[in-house]
Amino acid sequence: MAQYQHLPIYKATYDLLVAVTQVTRHFPRDFKTYATRIREEVMEVVLLIYRANSSRDERAALLTVIVERMQGIELSLRLAKDMHLLSVKQFSSVVMLTDSVLRQAQGWRKTAVSAE
């Protein structure tokens, strides 16, 4: 089992956390709690990746949760763009990262399910 810090999915998710923190830093005051919720959700995905890497028994279930949470994060970011809280450039950069994490989680889940 690889250490979670060396997993490509962990690195992509951490990069997403950094990017989300940067792009939500300047949200208007009315949307600060919204920005905090998005950051906390990404942080939770980072922790779920650690748990999935550590647990063979729960791996497939945890990866399913990761996929669901990533889809929610992507929806939240899309809403932020539609509300003009994010520029198109900011949105595209973070969505590329969410897509990367989603693809990796889905592939990892497929492998975990077939190993059961």
PDB file of N, CA, C and O in Angstrom, residues 12 16 74 77 89-104:
ATOM      1  N   ALA A  12      -3.541  15.534  -6.632  1.00  0.00           N
ATOM      2  CA  ALA A  12      -4.520  16.320  -7.392  1.00  0.00           C
ATOM      3  C   ALA A  12      -5.539  16.972  -6.468  1.00  0.00           C
ATOM      4  O   ALA A  12      -5.929  18.128  -6.675  1.00  0.00           O
ATOM      5  N   LEU A  16      -6.208  20.876  -5.764  1.00  0.00           N
ATOM      6  CA  LEU A  16      -7.555  21.446  -5.816  1.00  0.00           C
ATOM      7  C   LEU A  16      -7.834  22.268  -4.563  1.00  0.00           C
ATOM      8  O   LEU A  16      -8.392  23.365  -4.654  1.00  0.00           O
ATOM      9  N   GLU A  74     -18.063  20.277  -7.634  1.00  0.00           N
ATOM     10  CA  GLU A  74     -18.121  20.805  -9.001  1.00  0.00           C
ATOM     11  C   GLU A  74     -19.390  21.635  -9.209  1.00  0.00           C
ATOM     12  O   GLU A  74     -19.354  22.708  -9.825  1.00  0.00           O
ATOM     13  N   LEU A  77     -18.951  24.983  -7.458  1.00  0.00           N
ATOM     14  CA  LEU A  77     -18.078  25.864  -8.225  1.00  0.00           C
ATOM     15  C   LEU A  77     -18.792  26.422  -9.453  1.00  0.00           C
ATOM     16  O   LEU A  77     -18.610  27.582  -9.814  1.00  0.00           O
ATOM     17  N   LYS A  89     -11.865  31.936 -16.255  1.00  0.00           N
ATOM     18  CA  LYS A  89     -10.509  31.383 -16.148  1.00  0.00           C
ATOM     19  C   LYS A  89     -10.322  30.651 -14.816  1.00  0.00           C
ATOM     20  O   LYS A  89      -9.776  29.542 -14.784  1.00  0.00           O
ATOM     21  N   GLN A  90     -10.771  31.259 -13.723  1.00  0.00           N
ATOM     22  CA  GLN A  90     -10.667  30.605 -12.415  1.00  0.00           C
ATOM     23  C   GLN A  90     -11.479  29.316 -12.394  1.00  0.00           C
ATOM     24  O   GLN A  90     -11.020  28.286 -11.912  1.00  0.00           O
ATOM     25  N   PHE A  91     -12.691  29.399 -12.915  1.00  0.00           N
ATOM     26  CA  PHE A  91     -13.568  28.233 -12.950  1.00  0.00           C
ATOM     27  C   PHE A  91     -12.944  27.102 -13.756  1.00  0.00           C
ATOM     28  O   PHE A  91     -12.919  25.951 -13.321  1.00  0.00           O
ATOM     29  N   SER A  92     -12.419  27.425 -14.927  1.00  0.00           N
ATOM     30  CA  SER A  92     -11.856  26.363 -15.773  1.00  0.00           C
ATOM     31  C   SER A  92     -10.649  25.709 -15.106  1.00  0.00           C
ATOM     32  O   SER A  92     -10.464  24.496 -15.216  1.00  0.00           O
ATOM     33  N   SER A  93      -9.847  26.488 -14.396  1.00  0.00           N
ATOM     34  CA  SER A  93      -8.666  25.900 -13.754  1.00  0.00           C
ATOM     35  C   SER A  93      -9.056  24.949 -12.618  1.00  0.00           C
ATOM     36  O   SER A  93      -8.459  23.876 -12.486  1.00  0.00           O
ATOM     37  N   VAL A  94     -10.068  25.308 -11.824  1.00  0.00           N
ATOM     38  CA  VAL A  94     -10.452  24.414 -10.731  1.00  0.00           C
ATOM     39  C   VAL A  94     -11.266  23.226 -11.236  1.00  0.00           C
ATOM     40  O   VAL A  94     -11.166  22.131 -10.695  1.00  0.00           O
ATOM     41  N   VAL A  95     -12.038  23.415 -12.296  1.00  0.00           N
ATOM     42  CA  VAL A  95     -12.822  22.300 -12.832  1.00  0.00           C
ATOM     43  C   VAL A  95     -11.909  21.258 -13.479  1.00  0.00           C
ATOM     44  O   VAL A  95     -12.189  20.055 -13.409  1.00  0.00           O
ATOM     45  N   MET A  96     -10.812  21.684 -14.058  1.00  0.00           N
ATOM     46  CA  MET A  96      -9.849  20.714 -14.592  1.00  0.00           C
ATOM     47  C   MET A  96      -9.321  19.823 -13.466  1.00  0.00           C
ATOM     48  O   MET A  96      -9.163  18.617 -13.638  1.00  0.00           O
ATOM     49  N   LEU A  97      -9.092  20.412 -12.304  1.00  0.00           N
ATOM     50  CA  LEU A  97      -8.625  19.636 -11.156  1.00  0.00           C
ATOM     51  C   LEU A  97      -9.722  18.710 -10.626  1.00  0.00           C
ATOM     52  O   LEU A  97      -9.439  17.556 -10.282  1.00  0.00           O
ATOM     53  N   THR A  98     -10.962  19.206 -10.564  1.00  0.00           N
ATOM     54  CA  THR A  98     -12.048  18.336 -10.087  1.00  0.00           C
ATOM     55  C   THR A  98     -12.242  17.165 -11.041  1.00  0.00           C
ATOM     56  O   THR A  98     -12.471  16.038 -10.597  1.00  0.00           O
ATOM     57  N   ASP A  99     -12.138  17.419 -12.332  1.00  0.00           N
ATOM     58  CA  ASP A  99     -12.263  16.331 -13.311  1.00  0.00           C
ATOM     59  C   ASP A  99     -11.164  15.292 -13.132  1.00  0.00           C
ATOM     60  O   ASP A  99     -11.411  14.089 -13.214  1.00  0.00           O
ATOM     61  N   SER A 100      -9.953  15.751 -12.871  1.00  0.00           N
ATOM     62  CA  SER A 100      -8.841  14.841 -12.653  1.00  0.00           C
ATOM     63  C   SER A 100      -9.094  13.957 -11.436  1.00  0.00           C
ATOM     64  O   SER A 100      -8.908  12.734 -11.482  1.00  0.00           O
ATOM     65  N   VAL A 101      -9.532  14.567 -10.351  1.00  0.00           N
ATOM     66  CA  VAL A 101      -9.808  13.802  -9.131  1.00  0.00           C
ATOM     67  C   VAL A 101     -10.952  12.821  -9.372  1.00  0.00           C
ATOM     68  O   VAL A 101     -10.881  11.654  -8.972  1.00  0.00           O
ATOM     69  N   LEU A 102     -12.001  13.282 -10.038  1.00  0.00           N
ATOM     70  CA  LEU A 102     -13.138  12.402 -10.325  1.00  0.00           C
ATOM     71  C   LEU A 102     -12.728  11.193 -11.157  1.00  0.00           C
ATOM     72  O   LEU A 102     -13.118  10.058 -10.835  1.00  0.00           O
ATOM     73  N   ARG A 103     -11.977  11.413 -12.205  1.00  0.00           N
ATOM     74  CA  ARG A 103     -11.543  10.300 -13.060  1.00  0.00           C
ATOM     75  C   ARG A 103     -10.708   9.297 -12.272  1.00  0.00           C
ATOM     76  O   ARG A 103     -10.886   8.085 -12.394  1.00  0.00           O
ATOM     77  N   GLN A 104      -9.792   9.807 -11.457  1.00  0.00           N
ATOM     78  CA  GLN A 104      -8.942   8.920 -10.665  1.00  0.00           C
ATOM     79  C   GLN A 104      -9.756   8.142  -9.631  1.00  0.00           C
ATOM     80  O   GLN A 104      -9.539   6.944  -9.426  1.00  0.00           O
TER      81      GLN A 104
END
